[in-house]
């Protein structure tokens, strides 16, 4: 009954029979894909917050910039996470690789 209470709390309209829970409206594959994209989105937001204003955290994330760049263009707003790695950090900005710039420009164009 605890699970049912959680579902009723999360989806109040289902308790009255007004609508089906969202998880019944899509396939398990689509649900898993949506969940992965949601988790990835929040991970990128975390990276952005983690790096903003902290040169030490920016340096820790710098080796992972190619991974962050791989997320650009997938509708995840990864550009904010990438830019936060370099924001107000001249030392890291001078180490930007030309290919990284091309990747961002290709997405913009």
PDB file of N, CA and C in Angstrom:
ATOM      1  N   UNK A   1       0.813  -1.198   0.000  1.00  0.00           N
ATOM      2  CA  UNK A   1       0.000   0.000   0.000  1.00  0.00           C
ATOM      3  C   UNK A   1       0.856   1.262   0.000  1.00  0.00           C
ATOM      4  N   UNK A   2       2.070   1.177   0.493  1.00  0.00           N
ATOM      5  CA  UNK A   2       2.946   2.342   0.503  1.00  0.00           C
ATOM      6  C   UNK A   2       3.215   2.824  -0.908  1.00  0.00           C
ATOM      7  N   UNK A   3       3.474   1.902  -1.824  1.00  0.00           N
ATOM      8  CA  UNK A   3       3.723   2.270  -3.212  1.00  0.00           C
ATOM      9  C   UNK A   3       2.497   2.951  -3.805  1.00  0.00           C
ATOM     10  N   UNK A   4       1.329   2.425  -3.523  1.00  0.00           N
ATOM     11  CA  UNK A   4       0.107   3.032  -4.036  1.00  0.00           C
ATOM     12  C   UNK A   4      -0.096   4.432  -3.477  1.00  0.00           C
ATOM     13  N   UNK A   5       0.243   4.620  -2.203  1.00  0.00           N
ATOM     14  CA  UNK A   5       0.144   5.957  -1.615  1.00  0.00           C
ATOM     15  C   UNK A   5       1.098   6.921  -2.290  1.00  0.00           C
ATOM     16  N   UNK A   6       2.311   6.448  -2.598  1.00  0.00           N
ATOM     17  CA  UNK A   6       3.281   7.296  -3.294  1.00  0.00           C
ATOM     18  C   UNK A   6       2.781   7.673  -4.678  1.00  0.00           C
ATOM     19  N   UNK A   7       2.216   6.710  -5.385  1.00  0.00           N
ATOM     20  CA  UNK A   7       1.693   6.996  -6.720  1.00  0.00           C
ATOM     21  C   UNK A   7       0.540   7.988  -6.631  1.00  0.00           C
ATOM     22  N   UNK A   8      -0.345   7.783  -5.675  1.00  0.00           N
ATOM     23  CA  UNK A   8      -1.475   8.699  -5.509  1.00  0.00           C
ATOM     24  C   UNK A   8      -1.006  10.105  -5.170  1.00  0.00           C
ATOM     25  N   UNK A   9       0.057  10.210  -4.386  1.00  0.00           N
ATOM     26  CA  UNK A   9       0.606  11.510  -4.033  1.00  0.00           C
ATOM     27  C   UNK A   9       1.271  12.159  -5.231  1.00  0.00           C
ATOM     28  N   UNK A  10       2.016  11.366  -5.998  1.00  0.00           N
ATOM     29  CA  UNK A  10       2.737  11.903  -7.152  1.00  0.00           C
ATOM     30  C   UNK A  10       1.801  12.260  -8.298  1.00  0.00           C
ATOM     31  N   UNK A  11       0.725  11.483  -8.448  1.00  0.00           N
ATOM     32  CA  UNK A  11      -0.208  11.693  -9.541  1.00  0.00           C
ATOM     33  C   UNK A  11      -1.629  11.785  -8.975  1.00  0.00           C
ATOM     34  N   UNK A  12      -1.998  12.924  -8.383  1.00  0.00           N
ATOM     35  CA  UNK A  12      -3.279  13.042  -7.701  1.00  0.00           C
ATOM     36  C   UNK A  12      -4.482  12.728  -8.596  1.00  0.00           C
ATOM     37  N   UNK A  13      -4.411  13.029  -9.875  1.00  0.00           N
ATOM     38  CA  UNK A  13      -5.566  12.793 -10.746  1.00  0.00           C
ATOM     39  C   UNK A  13      -5.844  11.309 -10.926  1.00  0.00           C
ATOM     40  N   UNK A  14      -4.832  10.441 -10.710  1.00  0.00           N
ATOM     41  CA  UNK A  14      -5.043   9.009 -10.873  1.00  0.00           C
ATOM     42  C   UNK A  14      -5.840   8.437  -9.718  1.00  0.00           C
ATOM     43  N   UNK A  15      -5.784   9.070  -8.579  1.00  0.00           N
ATOM     44  CA  UNK A  15      -6.515   8.559  -7.418  1.00  0.00           C
ATOM     45  C   UNK A  15      -8.024   8.672  -7.630  1.00  0.00           C
ATOM     46  N   UNK A  16      -8.427   9.661  -8.407  1.00  0.00           N
ATOM     47  CA  UNK A  16      -9.846   9.838  -8.674  1.00  0.00           C
ATOM     48  C   UNK A  16     -10.270   9.186  -9.979  1.00  0.00           C
ATOM     49  N   UNK A  17      -9.296   8.609 -10.697  1.00  0.00           N
ATOM     50  CA  UNK A  17      -9.603   7.936 -11.948  1.00  0.00           C
ATOM     51  C   UNK A  17      -9.713   8.878 -13.128  1.00  0.00           C
ATOM     52  N   UNK A  18      -9.270  10.120 -12.981  1.00  0.00           N
ATOM     53  CA  UNK A  18      -9.378  11.101 -14.059  1.00  0.00           C
ATOM     54  C   UNK A  18      -8.423  10.836 -15.217  1.00  0.00           C
ATOM     55  N   UNK A  19      -7.275  10.228 -14.937  1.00  0.00           N
ATOM     56  CA  UNK A  19      -6.280  10.035 -15.996  1.00  0.00           C
ATOM     57  C   UNK A  19      -5.395   8.858 -15.656  1.00  0.00           C
ATOM     58  N   UNK A  20      -4.717   8.352 -16.676  1.00  0.00           N
ATOM     59  CA  UNK A  20      -3.756   7.275 -16.454  1.00  0.00           C
ATOM     60  C   UNK A  20      -2.441   7.872 -16.009  1.00  0.00           C
ATOM     61  N   UNK A  21      -1.688   7.166 -15.169  1.00  0.00           N
ATOM     62  CA  UNK A  21      -0.361   7.657 -14.800  1.00  0.00           C
ATOM     63  C   UNK A  21       0.488   7.786 -16.059  1.00  0.00           C
ATOM     64  N   UNK A  22       1.367   8.787 -16.122  1.00  0.00           N
ATOM     65  CA  UNK A  22       2.187   8.998 -17.313  1.00  0.00           C
ATOM     66  C   UNK A  22       2.990   7.766 -17.707  1.00  0.00           C
ATOM     67  N   UNK A  23       3.391   6.957 -16.735  1.00  0.00           N
ATOM     68  CA  UNK A  23       4.218   5.807 -17.068  1.00  0.00           C
ATOM     69  C   UNK A  23       3.430   4.730 -17.797  1.00  0.00           C
ATOM     70  N   UNK A  24       2.105   4.821 -17.851  1.00  0.00           N
ATOM     71  CA  UNK A  24       1.309   3.855 -18.604  1.00  0.00           C
ATOM     72  C   UNK A  24       1.081   4.321 -20.044  1.00  0.00           C
ATOM     73  N   UNK A  25       1.460   5.540 -20.345  1.00  0.00           N
ATOM     74  CA  UNK A  25       1.198   6.100 -21.652  1.00  0.00           C
ATOM     75  C   UNK A  25       2.340   5.911 -22.638  1.00  0.00           C
ATOM     76  N   UNK A  26       3.483   5.437 -22.189  1.00  0.00           N
ATOM     77  CA  UNK A  26       4.614   5.254 -23.086  1.00  0.00           C
ATOM     78  C   UNK A  26       5.236   3.890 -22.838  1.00  0.00           C
ATOM     79  N   UNK A  27       6.058   3.487 -23.786  1.00  0.00           N
ATOM     80  CA  UNK A  27       6.689   2.177 -23.688  1.00  0.00           C
ATOM     81  C   UNK A  27       7.803   2.205 -22.649  1.00  0.00           C
ATOM     82  N   UNK A  28       8.187   1.051 -22.123  1.00  0.00           N
ATOM     83  CA  UNK A  28       9.306   1.005 -21.171  1.00  0.00           C
ATOM     84  C   UNK A  28      10.599   1.550 -21.768  1.00  0.00           C
ATOM     85  N   UNK A  29      10.806   1.318 -23.067  1.00  0.00           N
ATOM     86  CA  UNK A  29      12.012   1.829 -23.719  1.00  0.00           C
ATOM     87  C   UNK A  29      12.011   3.346 -23.725  1.00  0.00           C
ATOM     88  N   UNK A  30      10.858   3.949 -24.034  1.00  0.00           N
ATOM     89  CA  UNK A  30      10.748   5.402 -24.047  1.00  0.00           C
ATOM     90  C   UNK A  30      10.922   5.962 -22.639  1.00  0.00           C
ATOM     91  N   UNK A  31      10.364   5.283 -21.648  1.00  0.00           N
ATOM     92  CA  UNK A  31      10.508   5.724 -20.258  1.00  0.00           C
ATOM     93  C   UNK A  31      11.971   5.721 -19.850  1.00  0.00           C
ATOM     94  N   UNK A  32      12.688   4.663 -20.192  1.00  0.00           N
ATOM     95  CA  UNK A  32      14.102   4.564 -19.836  1.00  0.00           C
ATOM     96  C   UNK A  32      14.908   5.653 -20.526  1.00  0.00           C
ATOM     97  N   UNK A  33      14.598   5.913 -21.785  1.00  0.00           N
ATOM     98  CA  UNK A  33      15.297   6.959 -22.523  1.00  0.00           C
ATOM     99  C   UNK A  33      15.024   8.334 -21.907  1.00  0.00           C
ATOM    100  N   UNK A  34      13.773   8.587 -21.580  1.00  0.00           N
ATOM    101  CA  UNK A  34      13.417   9.863 -20.949  1.00  0.00           C
ATOM    102  C   UNK A  34      14.110  10.013 -19.600  1.00  0.00           C
ATOM    103  N   UNK A  35      14.159   8.942 -18.845  1.00  0.00           N
ATOM    104  CA  UNK A  35      14.810   8.983 -17.537  1.00  0.00           C
ATOM    105  C   UNK A  35      16.301   9.264 -17.684  1.00  0.00           C
ATOM    106  N   UNK A  36      16.946   8.595 -18.644  1.00  0.00           N
ATOM    107  CA  UNK A  36      18.375   8.839 -18.868  1.00  0.00           C
ATOM    108  C   UNK A  36      18.632  10.287 -19.260  1.00  0.00           C
ATOM    109  N   UNK A  37      17.793  10.830 -20.135  1.00  0.00           N
ATOM    110  CA  UNK A  37      17.971  12.218 -20.558  1.00  0.00           C
ATOM    111  C   UNK A  37      17.747  13.167 -19.375  1.00  0.00           C
ATOM    112  N   UNK A  38      16.790  12.865 -18.533  1.00  0.00           N
ATOM    113  CA  UNK A  38      16.521  13.691 -17.366  1.00  0.00           C
ATOM    114  C   UNK A  38      17.696  13.663 -16.390  1.00  0.00           C
ATOM    115  N   UNK A  39      18.235  12.477 -16.159  1.00  0.00           N
ATOM    116  CA  UNK A  39      19.391  12.347 -15.261  1.00  0.00           C
ATOM    117  C   UNK A  39      20.590  13.084 -15.853  1.00  0.00           C
ATOM    118  N   UNK A  40      20.812  12.927 -17.155  1.00  0.00           N
ATOM    119  CA  UNK A  40      21.932  13.608 -17.799  1.00  0.00           C
ATOM    120  C   UNK A  40      21.768  15.118 -17.725  1.00  0.00           C
ATOM    121  N   UNK A  41      20.561  15.603 -17.933  1.00  0.00           N
ATOM    122  CA  UNK A  41      20.289  17.037 -17.825  1.00  0.00           C
ATOM    123  C   UNK A  41      20.671  17.555 -16.436  1.00  0.00           C
ATOM    124  N   UNK A  42      20.261  16.829 -15.406  1.00  0.00           N
ATOM    125  CA  UNK A  42      20.562  17.269 -14.039  1.00  0.00           C
ATOM    126  C   UNK A  42      22.049  17.129 -13.717  1.00  0.00           C
ATOM    127  N   UNK A  43      22.706  16.166 -14.301  1.00  0.00           N
ATOM    128  CA  UNK A  43      24.160  16.047 -14.128  1.00  0.00           C
ATOM    129  C   UNK A  43      24.876  17.245 -14.735  1.00  0.00           C
ATOM    130  N   UNK A  44      24.426  17.667 -15.908  1.00  0.00           N
ATOM    131  CA  UNK A  44      25.022  18.844 -16.541  1.00  0.00           C
ATOM    132  C   UNK A  44      24.780  20.095 -15.707  1.00  0.00           C
ATOM    133  N   UNK A  45      23.596  20.216 -15.135  1.00  0.00           N
ATOM    134  CA  UNK A  45      23.312  21.366 -14.261  1.00  0.00           C
ATOM    135  C   UNK A  45      24.224  21.323 -13.030  1.00  0.00           C
ATOM    136  N   UNK A  46      24.481  20.116 -12.523  1.00  0.00           N
ATOM    137  CA  UNK A  46      25.376  19.977 -11.383  1.00  0.00           C
ATOM    138  C   UNK A  46      26.784  20.435 -11.752  1.00  0.00           C
ATOM    139  N   UNK A  47      27.278  19.997 -12.909  1.00  0.00           N
ATOM    140  CA  UNK A  47      28.615  20.397 -13.349  1.00  0.00           C
ATOM    141  C   UNK A  47      28.701  21.914 -13.445  1.00  0.00           C
ATOM    142  N   UNK A  48      27.664  22.523 -14.001  1.00  0.00           N
ATOM    143  CA  UNK A  48      27.644  23.977 -14.116  1.00  0.00           C
ATOM    144  C   UNK A  48      27.741  24.641 -12.747  1.00  0.00           C
ATOM    145  N   UNK A  49      26.936  24.197 -11.803  1.00  0.00           N
ATOM    146  CA  UNK A  49      26.964  24.774 -10.452  1.00  0.00           C
ATOM    147  C   UNK A  49      28.280  24.471  -9.740  1.00  0.00           C
ATOM    148  N   UNK A  50      28.802  23.280  -9.952  1.00  0.00           N
ATOM    149  CA  UNK A  50      30.044  22.835  -9.322  1.00  0.00           C
ATOM    150  C   UNK A  50      31.227  23.690  -9.774  1.00  0.00           C
ATOM    151  N   UNK A  51      31.238  24.062 -11.052  1.00  0.00           N
ATOM    152  CA  UNK A  51      32.375  24.799 -11.601  1.00  0.00           C
ATOM    153  C   UNK A  51      32.281  26.307 -11.424  1.00  0.00           C
ATOM    154  N   UNK A  52      31.083  26.826 -11.364  1.00  0.00           N
ATOM    155  CA  UNK A  52      30.905  28.273 -11.303  1.00  0.00           C
ATOM    156  C   UNK A  52      31.565  28.851 -10.055  1.00  0.00           C
ATOM    157  N   UNK A  53      32.524  29.745 -10.291  1.00  0.00           N
ATOM    158  CA  UNK A  53      33.188  30.439  -9.203  1.00  0.00           C
ATOM    159  C   UNK A  53      34.234  29.638  -8.457  1.00  0.00           C
ATOM    160  N   UNK A  54      34.623  28.477  -8.963  1.00  0.00           N
ATOM    161  CA  UNK A  54      35.612  27.667  -8.259  1.00  0.00           C
ATOM    162  C   UNK A  54      36.709  27.180  -9.216  1.00  0.00           C
ATOM    163  N   UNK A  55      37.839  27.872  -9.227  1.00  0.00           N
ATOM    164  CA  UNK A  55      38.938  27.449 -10.104  1.00  0.00           C
ATOM    165  C   UNK A  55      39.403  26.016  -9.824  1.00  0.00           C
ATOM    166  N   UNK A  56      39.342  25.594  -8.595  1.00  0.00           N
ATOM    167  CA  UNK A  56      39.744  24.228  -8.258  1.00  0.00           C
ATOM    168  C   UNK A  56      38.793  23.205  -8.896  1.00  0.00           C
ATOM    169  N   UNK A  57      37.502  23.460  -8.809  1.00  0.00           N
ATOM    170  CA  UNK A  57      36.513  22.565  -9.420  1.00  0.00           C
ATOM    171  C   UNK A  57      36.582  22.620 -10.942  1.00  0.00           C
ATOM    172  N   UNK A  58      36.862  23.807 -11.477  1.00  0.00           N
ATOM    173  CA  UNK A  58      37.022  23.930 -12.922  1.00  0.00           C
ATOM    174  C   UNK A  58      38.192  23.074 -13.398  1.00  0.00           C
ATOM    175  N   UNK A  59      39.294  23.124 -12.671  1.00  0.00           N
ATOM    176  CA  UNK A  59      40.466  22.319 -13.040  1.00  0.00           C
ATOM    177  C   UNK A  59      40.156  20.825 -12.955  1.00  0.00           C
ATOM    178  N   UNK A  60      39.323  20.446 -11.991  1.00  0.00           N
ATOM    179  CA  UNK A  60      38.959  19.034 -11.846  1.00  0.00           C
ATOM    180  C   UNK A  60      38.092  18.567 -13.016  1.00  0.00           C
ATOM    181  N   UNK A  61      37.276  19.460 -13.554  1.00  0.00           N
ATOM    182  CA  UNK A  61      36.386  19.089 -14.663  1.00  0.00           C
ATOM    183  C   UNK A  61      37.029  19.259 -16.036  1.00  0.00           C
ATOM    184  N   UNK A  62      38.109  20.012 -16.100  1.00  0.00           N
ATOM    185  CA  UNK A  62      38.750  20.298 -17.389  1.00  0.00           C
ATOM    186  C   UNK A  62      39.083  19.042 -18.203  1.00  0.00           C
ATOM    187  N   UNK A  63      39.630  17.982 -17.617  1.00  0.00           N
ATOM    188  CA  UNK A  63      39.931  16.790 -18.427  1.00  0.00           C
ATOM    189  C   UNK A  63      38.693  16.120 -19.024  1.00  0.00           C
ATOM    190  N   UNK A  64      37.522  16.487 -18.535  1.00  0.00           N
ATOM    191  CA  UNK A  64      36.282  15.862 -18.988  1.00  0.00           C
ATOM    192  C   UNK A  64      35.511  16.725 -19.986  1.00  0.00           C
ATOM    193  N   UNK A  65      36.128  17.794 -20.450  1.00  0.00           N
ATOM    194  CA  UNK A  65      35.474  18.669 -21.418  1.00  0.00           C
ATOM    195  C   UNK A  65      35.035  17.907 -22.678  1.00  0.00           C
ATOM    196  N   UNK A  66      35.851  16.982 -23.229  1.00  0.00           N
ATOM    197  CA  UNK A  66      35.370  16.250 -24.410  1.00  0.00           C
ATOM    198  C   UNK A  66      34.062  15.492 -24.151  1.00  0.00           C
ATOM    199  N   UNK A  67      33.901  14.954 -22.975  1.00  0.00           N
ATOM    200  CA  UNK A  67      32.653  14.276 -22.623  1.00  0.00           C
ATOM    201  C   UNK A  67      31.490  15.265 -22.586  1.00  0.00           C
ATOM    202  N   UNK A  68      31.734  16.433 -22.019  1.00  0.00           N
ATOM    203  CA  UNK A  68      30.703  17.464 -21.976  1.00  0.00           C
ATOM    204  C   UNK A  68      30.353  17.932 -23.391  1.00  0.00           C
ATOM    205  N   UNK A  69      31.373  18.070 -24.228  1.00  0.00           N
ATOM    206  CA  UNK A  69      31.143  18.496 -25.610  1.00  0.00           C
ATOM    207  C   UNK A  69      30.319  17.473 -26.386  1.00  0.00           C
ATOM    208  N   UNK A  70      30.436  16.218 -26.037  1.00  0.00           N
ATOM    209  CA  UNK A  70      29.663  15.172 -26.711  1.00  0.00           C
ATOM    210  C   UNK A  70      28.166  15.338 -26.443  1.00  0.00           C
ATOM    211  N   UNK A  71      27.821  16.035 -25.382  1.00  0.00           N
ATOM    212  CA  UNK A  71      26.408  16.246 -25.040  1.00  0.00           C
ATOM    213  C   UNK A  71      25.819  17.454 -25.750  1.00  0.00           C
ATOM    214  N   UNK A  72      26.658  18.302 -26.309  1.00  0.00           N
ATOM    215  CA  UNK A  72      26.172  19.506 -26.983  1.00  0.00           C
ATOM    216  C   UNK A  72      25.401  19.098 -28.231  1.00  0.00           C
ATOM    217  N   UNK A  73      24.271  19.741 -28.426  1.00  0.00           N
ATOM    218  CA  UNK A  73      23.465  19.484 -29.607  1.00  0.00           C
ATOM    219  C   UNK A  73      22.409  18.417 -29.398  1.00  0.00           C
ATOM    220  N   UNK A  74      22.306  17.883 -28.207  1.00  0.00           N
ATOM    221  CA  UNK A  74      21.303  16.861 -27.918  1.00  0.00           C
ATOM    222  C   UNK A  74      20.113  17.428 -27.158  1.00  0.00           C
ATOM    223  N   UNK A  75      19.969  18.740 -27.170  1.00  0.00           N
ATOM    224  CA  UNK A  75      18.855  19.357 -26.482  1.00  0.00           C
ATOM    225  C   UNK A  75      19.016  19.378 -24.971  1.00  0.00           C
ATOM    226  N   UNK A  76      20.240  19.310 -24.500  1.00  0.00           N
ATOM    227  CA  UNK A  76      20.475  19.231 -23.062  1.00  0.00           C
ATOM    228  C   UNK A  76      21.068  20.504 -22.469  1.00  0.00           C
ATOM    229  N   UNK A  77      21.283  21.518 -23.280  1.00  0.00           N
ATOM    230  CA  UNK A  77      21.902  22.761 -22.805  1.00  0.00           C
ATOM    231  C   UNK A  77      23.269  22.512 -22.185  1.00  0.00           C
ATOM    232  N   UNK A  78      24.043  21.656 -22.796  1.00  0.00           N
ATOM    233  CA  UNK A  78      25.368  21.325 -22.280  1.00  0.00           C
ATOM    234  C   UNK A  78      26.351  22.478 -22.445  1.00  0.00           C
ATOM    235  N   UNK A  79      26.031  23.439 -23.288  1.00  0.00           N
ATOM    236  CA  UNK A  79      26.947  24.559 -23.481  1.00  0.00           C
ATOM    237  C   UNK A  79      27.170  25.338 -22.186  1.00  0.00           C
ATOM    238  N   UNK A  80      26.172  25.429 -21.353  1.00  0.00           N
ATOM    239  CA  UNK A  80      26.328  26.123 -20.066  1.00  0.00           C
ATOM    240  C   UNK A  80      27.320  25.389 -19.171  1.00  0.00           C
ATOM    241  N   UNK A  81      27.262  24.066 -19.187  1.00  0.00           N
ATOM    242  CA  UNK A  81      28.194  23.281 -18.374  1.00  0.00           C
ATOM    243  C   UNK A  81      29.619  23.444 -18.890  1.00  0.00           C
ATOM    244  N   UNK A  82      29.780  23.411 -20.214  1.00  0.00           N
ATOM    245  CA  UNK A  82      31.118  23.570 -20.801  1.00  0.00           C
ATOM    246  C   UNK A  82      31.658  24.956 -20.498  1.00  0.00           C
ATOM    247  N   UNK A  83      30.843  25.976 -20.704  1.00  0.00           N
ATOM    248  CA  UNK A  83      31.336  27.339 -20.478  1.00  0.00           C
ATOM    249  C   UNK A  83      31.680  27.584 -19.017  1.00  0.00           C
ATOM    250  N   UNK A  84      30.988  26.911 -18.095  1.00  0.00           N
ATOM    251  CA  UNK A  84      31.284  27.110 -16.672  1.00  0.00           C
ATOM    252  C   UNK A  84      32.674  26.587 -16.299  1.00  0.00           C
ATOM    253  N   UNK A  85      33.186  25.645 -17.071  1.00  0.00           N
ATOM    254  CA  UNK A  85      34.533  25.124 -16.807  1.00  0.00           C
ATOM    255  C   UNK A  85      35.581  26.209 -17.060  1.00  0.00           C
ATOM    256  N   UNK A  86      35.292  27.126 -17.993  1.00  0.00           N
ATOM    257  CA  UNK A  86      36.275  28.132 -18.392  1.00  0.00           C
ATOM    258  C   UNK A  86      35.969  29.536 -17.891  1.00  0.00           C
ATOM    259  N   UNK A  87      34.784  29.741 -17.351  1.00  0.00           N
ATOM    260  CA  UNK A  87      34.342  31.072 -16.950  1.00  0.00           C
ATOM    261  C   UNK A  87      35.298  31.713 -15.935  1.00  0.00           C
ATOM    262  N   UNK A  88      35.816  32.883 -16.286  1.00  0.00           N
ATOM    263  CA  UNK A  88      36.737  33.656 -15.428  1.00  0.00           C
ATOM    264  C   UNK A  88      37.986  32.866 -15.029  1.00  0.00           C
ATOM    265  N   UNK A  89      38.438  31.969 -15.892  1.00  0.00           N
ATOM    266  CA  UNK A  89      39.631  31.168 -15.609  1.00  0.00           C
ATOM    267  C   UNK A  89      40.546  31.233 -16.821  1.00  0.00           C
ATOM    268  N   UNK A  90      41.412  32.242 -16.822  1.00  0.00           N
ATOM    269  CA  UNK A  90      42.283  32.478 -17.968  1.00  0.00           C
ATOM    270  C   UNK A  90      43.240  31.312 -18.197  1.00  0.00           C
ATOM    271  N   UNK A  91      43.755  30.721 -17.133  1.00  0.00           N
ATOM    272  CA  UNK A  91      44.706  29.620 -17.278  1.00  0.00           C
ATOM    273  C   UNK A  91      44.084  28.452 -18.047  1.00  0.00           C
ATOM    274  N   UNK A  92      42.860  28.089 -17.717  1.00  0.00           N
ATOM    275  CA  UNK A  92      42.192  27.003 -18.440  1.00  0.00           C
ATOM    276  C   UNK A  92      41.748  27.452 -19.827  1.00  0.00           C
ATOM    277  N   UNK A  93      41.337  28.687 -19.956  1.00  0.00           N
ATOM    278  CA  UNK A  93      40.903  29.190 -21.254  1.00  0.00           C
ATOM    279  C   UNK A  93      42.028  29.148 -22.275  1.00  0.00           C
ATOM    280  N   UNK A  94      43.243  29.350 -21.817  1.00  0.00           N
ATOM    281  CA  UNK A  94      44.393  29.288 -22.726  1.00  0.00           C
ATOM    282  C   UNK A  94      44.697  27.860 -23.179  1.00  0.00           C
ATOM    283  N   UNK A  95      44.124  26.869 -22.495  1.00  0.00           N
ATOM    284  CA  UNK A  95      44.375  25.464 -22.835  1.00  0.00           C
ATOM    285  C   UNK A  95      43.265  24.844 -23.687  1.00  0.00           C
ATOM    286  N   UNK A  96      42.325  25.670 -24.155  1.00  0.00           N
ATOM    287  CA  UNK A  96      41.237  25.180 -25.006  1.00  0.00           C
ATOM    288  C   UNK A  96      41.831  24.663 -26.306  1.00  0.00           C
ATOM    289  N   UNK A  97      41.394  23.490 -26.699  1.00  0.00           N
ATOM    290  CA  UNK A  97      41.884  22.895 -27.942  1.00  0.00           C
ATOM    291  C   UNK A  97      41.046  23.408 -29.114  1.00  0.00           C
ATOM    292  N   UNK A  98      41.696  23.552 -30.254  1.00  0.00           N
ATOM    293  CA  UNK A  98      41.035  24.086 -31.435  1.00  0.00           C
ATOM    294  C   UNK A  98      39.821  23.232 -31.833  1.00  0.00           C
ATOM    295  N   UNK A  99      39.942  21.931 -31.696  1.00  0.00           N
ATOM    296  CA  UNK A  99      38.831  21.034 -32.037  1.00  0.00           C
ATOM    297  C   UNK A  99      37.594  21.286 -31.192  1.00  0.00           C
ATOM    298  N   UNK A 100      37.802  21.695 -29.942  1.00  0.00           N
ATOM    299  CA  UNK A 100      36.674  22.003 -29.069  1.00  0.00           C
ATOM    300  C   UNK A 100      35.915  23.219 -29.598  1.00  0.00           C
ATOM    301  N   UNK A 101      36.672  24.221 -30.054  1.00  0.00           N
ATOM    302  CA  UNK A 101      36.051  25.427 -30.606  1.00  0.00           C
ATOM    303  C   UNK A 101      35.265  25.060 -31.859  1.00  0.00           C
ATOM    304  N   UNK A 102      35.849  24.231 -32.718  1.00  0.00           N
ATOM    305  CA  UNK A 102      35.158  23.804 -33.937  1.00  0.00           C
ATOM    306  C   UNK A 102      33.853  23.090 -33.609  1.00  0.00           C
ATOM    307  N   UNK A 103      33.865  22.260 -32.587  1.00  0.00           N
ATOM    308  CA  UNK A 103      32.663  21.520 -32.187  1.00  0.00           C
ATOM    309  C   UNK A 103      31.538  22.484 -31.810  1.00  0.00           C
ATOM    310  N   UNK A 104      31.858  23.483 -31.005  1.00  0.00           N
ATOM    311  CA  UNK A 104      30.851  24.452 -30.571  1.00  0.00           C
ATOM    312  C   UNK A 104      30.360  25.273 -31.758  1.00  0.00           C
ATOM    313  N   UNK A 105      31.274  25.717 -32.612  1.00  0.00           N
ATOM    314  CA  UNK A 105      30.891  26.518 -33.779  1.00  0.00           C
ATOM    315  C   UNK A 105      30.012  25.691 -34.719  1.00  0.00           C
ATOM    316  N   UNK A 106      30.359  24.422 -34.927  1.00  0.00           N
ATOM    317  CA  UNK A 106      29.549  23.558 -35.790  1.00  0.00           C
ATOM    318  C   UNK A 106      28.119  23.435 -35.276  1.00  0.00           C
ATOM    319  N   UNK A 107      27.956  23.381 -33.981  1.00  0.00           N
ATOM    320  CA  UNK A 107      26.617  23.278 -33.390  1.00  0.00           C
ATOM    321  C   UNK A 107      25.852  24.576 -33.599  1.00  0.00           C
ATOM    322  N   UNK A 108      26.543  25.698 -33.454  1.00  0.00           N
ATOM    323  CA  UNK A 108      25.890  27.015 -33.608  1.00  0.00           C
ATOM    324  C   UNK A 108      25.456  27.231 -35.053  1.00  0.00           C
ATOM    325  N   UNK A 109      26.336  26.837 -35.972  1.00  0.00           N
ATOM    326  CA  UNK A 109      26.047  27.056 -37.401  1.00  0.00           C
ATOM    327  C   UNK A 109      25.176  25.962 -37.867  1.00  0.00           C
TER     328      UNK A 109
END
